[in-house]
Amino acid sequence: MPDQLPRLLVTAATGQLGRLVVESLLQTVPASHIVATARSAAAGAALAALGIEVRIADYDLPQTLQPAFTGIGRLLLISSSKLDGGRAAQHRNAINAAKSADVGQIVYTSLLHASTTPLGLAADHVETEAMLRDSGVPHVVLRNGWYTENTLASIPMALQYNALLGSAGDGRFSSAARADFAAAAAAVLTAPDDLSGRVYELAGDTSFTLTEFAAEITRQSGKAVIFKNLPKADFKGVLLGAGLPEPLAELLAGSDEGAAAGGLFDDSHQLSALIGRPTTPLAVSVAKALQGG
Ligand SMILES: NC(=O)c1ccc[n+]([C@@H]2O[C@H](COP(=O)([O-])OP(=O)(O)OC[C@H]3O[C@@H](n4cnc5c(N)ncnc54)[C@H](OP(=O)(O)O)[C@@H]3O)[C@@H](O)[C@H]2O)c1
């Protein structure tokens, strides 16, 4: 860290990634230098209990953002979880506010290979990366790959039906645990050097197909699970039938389709280089999920 420790802010800190970033920061940074934002005081109470300052900020309410971002050296802008449109506008509000508040650096969580990926999810990220360049605010782009936890979510149903459904074909997932991506964000926020201008492609050290994922579930659970590949529309139908909202079903089926086209594969090892350790292997994540963790 620089001699003059900048105040660090994590947006969307009530979310799964944000909370892990805060926990990671607390390993090396005094709580007094960390600010987290939440959409309400009640939502932020657990963060406040960690001894950090919690400010209220909602990407949809520009008037909340500039006050929340005041006095901040480096700000982690965690991409919004809004899936039904308007996400880029939310990010614009946050970037404009950071600029007005004279934030020293924005660190943004984008998507792996955002500018070339076949994943439909990328459009908002490409737009946000362009906004960052146009803003003139120094920034770092963390192009996060697939969270292993997304895939682990299908384990209970796979065990129930002895089948893992998807439409990724033989596409490889270079996924990593959320905690790995969180550690990378914390490493950039606390870097002694100014990393502004860098674009990191962040992914796991190893990759797997859904056939290999099913085999890992079988190996660890002792229950035979096979992967059944479906056309995207059919897989989306299964997800809708299971009660998932339309935007989430589209996101998951569309991501599988993108994975089939190679969109979630990466072997650059930039994530492990940034965090100074290997990324969490699939077997470890599956074991944790099977233990209910
Ligand atoms: N790479 C991947 O595989 C992957 C997978 C899923 C998501 N993502 C992206 O990564 C982000 C973080 O993931 P996650 O797992 O931590 O998601 P998450 O647990 O759903 O958390 C989302 C966070 O965004 C906050 N948020 C939603 N709308 C907001 C708004 N209008 N203003 C301010 N904050 C708002 C939520 O606040 P509340 O607690 O108030 O709702 C929450 O803190 C997601 O938002 C999404 O963009 C990536």
Coordinates of N, CA and C and ligand atoms in Angstrom, one line a residue, residues 12-18 39 57-60 78-81 87 90 144-147 150 178, ligand 1:
A12 N -22.0 -2.5 -3.3 CA -22.7 -3.8 -3.3 C -22.1 -4.7 -2.3
A13 N -21.7 -4.2 -1.2 CA -20.9 -5.0 -0.2 C -21.8 -6.0 0.6
T14 N -23.2 -5.9 0.4 CA -24.1 -6.8 1.0 C -24.2 -8.1 0.2
G15 N -23.7 -8.1 -1.0 CA -23.8 -9.2 -1.9 C -22.7 -10.3 -1.5
Q16 N -22.8 -11.4 -2.2 CA -21.8 -12.5 -1.9 C -20.4 -12.1 -2.2
L17 N -20.2 -11.5 -3.4 CA -18.8 -11.1 -3.7 C -18.3 -10.0 -2.8
G18 N -19.2 -9.0 -2.7 CA -18.8 -7.8 -1.9 C -18.4 -8.1 -0.5
R39 N -27.8 -0.8 0.4 CA -28.9 0.0 0.0 C -29.8 0.5 1.1
A57 N -26.0 3.7 -0.5 CA -25.8 4.0 -1.9 C -26.7 3.1 -2.7
D58 N -27.4 3.6 -3.7 CA -28.2 2.8 -4.6 C -27.9 3.3 -6.0
Y59 N -27.5 2.4 -6.9 CA -27.1 2.8 -8.2 C -28.3 3.5 -9.0
D60 N -29.5 3.2 -8.5 CA -30.7 3.8 -9.2 C -31.0 5.2 -8.6
I78 N -18.8 -2.9 -8.0 CA -19.3 -4.3 -8.3 C -20.5 -4.2 -9.2
S79 N -20.4 -4.8 -10.3 CA -21.5 -4.7 -11.3 C -22.8 -5.1 -10.7
S80 N -23.8 -4.4 -11.1 CA -25.2 -4.6 -10.5 C -25.7 -6.0 -10.9
S81 N -26.6 -6.5 -10.0 CA -27.2 -7.8 -10.2 C -28.5 -7.6 -11.0
R87 N -29.0 -1.9 -16.4 CA -27.8 -2.1 -15.6 C -26.7 -1.1 -16.0
Q90 N -27.3 2.2 -14.5 CA -26.9 2.2 -13.1 C -25.4 2.4 -12.9
N144 N -14.0 -10.6 -14.7 CA -14.2 -11.9 -13.9 C -14.8 -13.0 -14.8
G145 N -14.3 -14.2 -14.7 CA -14.8 -15.3 -15.3 C -15.9 -15.9 -14.5
W146 N -16.3 -17.2 -14.8 CA -17.4 -17.8 -14.2 C -17.2 -18.2 -12.7
Y147 N -18.1 -17.9 -11.8 CA -18.0 -18.3 -10.5 C -18.3 -19.8 -10.4
N150 N -21.8 -20.9 -9.3 CA -23.0 -20.9 -10.3 C -23.3 -22.3 -10.7
R178 N -15.8 -17.7 -5.9 CA -16.0 -16.3 -5.6 C -14.9 -15.7 -4.8
Ligands
LIG1 N1 -18.9 -14.0 -13.0 C1 -20.0 -14.6 -12.6 O1 -20.1 -15.9 -12.7 C2 -21.1 -13.9 -12.0 C3 -22.2 -14.6 -11.5 C4 -23.2 -13.8 -10.9 C5 -23.1 -12.5 -10.8 N2 -22.1 -11.8 -11.4 C6 -22.0 -10.3 -11.3 O2 -21.2 -10.1 -10.1 C7 -21.9 -9.2 -9.2 C8 -21.6 -9.7 -7.8 O3 -22.0 -11.0 -7.7 P1 -22.7 -11.6 -6.4 O4 -22.6 -13.0 -6.5 O5 -22.1 -10.9 -5.2 O6 -24.2 -11.1 -6.5 P2 -25.3 -10.9 -5.4 O7 -24.9 -11.8 -4.2 O8 -26.6 -11.1 -6.0 O9 -25.1 -9.4 -4.9 C9 -25.5 -8.4 -5.7 C10 -25.2 -7.1 -5.0 O10 -25.6 -6.0 -5.8 C11 -26.4 -5.1 -5.0 N3 -27.3 -4.3 -5.8 C12 -28.3 -4.7 -6.5 N4 -29.0 -3.6 -7.1 C13 -28.3 -2.5 -6.6 C14 -28.5 -1.1 -6.7 N5 -29.5 -0.7 -7.5 N6 -27.7 -0.3 -6.1 C15 -26.6 -0.8 -5.4 N7 -26.4 -2.1 -5.2 C16 -27.3 -2.9 -5.8 C17 -27.1 -6.0 -4.0 O11 -27.6 -5.2 -3.0 P3 -28.8 -5.8 -2.0 O12 -28.2 -6.7 -1.0 O13 -29.4 -4.5 -1.5 O14 -29.8 -6.5 -3.0 C18 -26.0 -6.9 -3.7 O15 -25.1 -6.4 -2.7 C19 -23.4 -9.4 -9.7 O16 -24.1 -8.2 -9.3 C20 -23.3 -9.6 -11.1 O17 -23.1 -8.3 -11.8 C21 -21.1 -12.5 -11.9

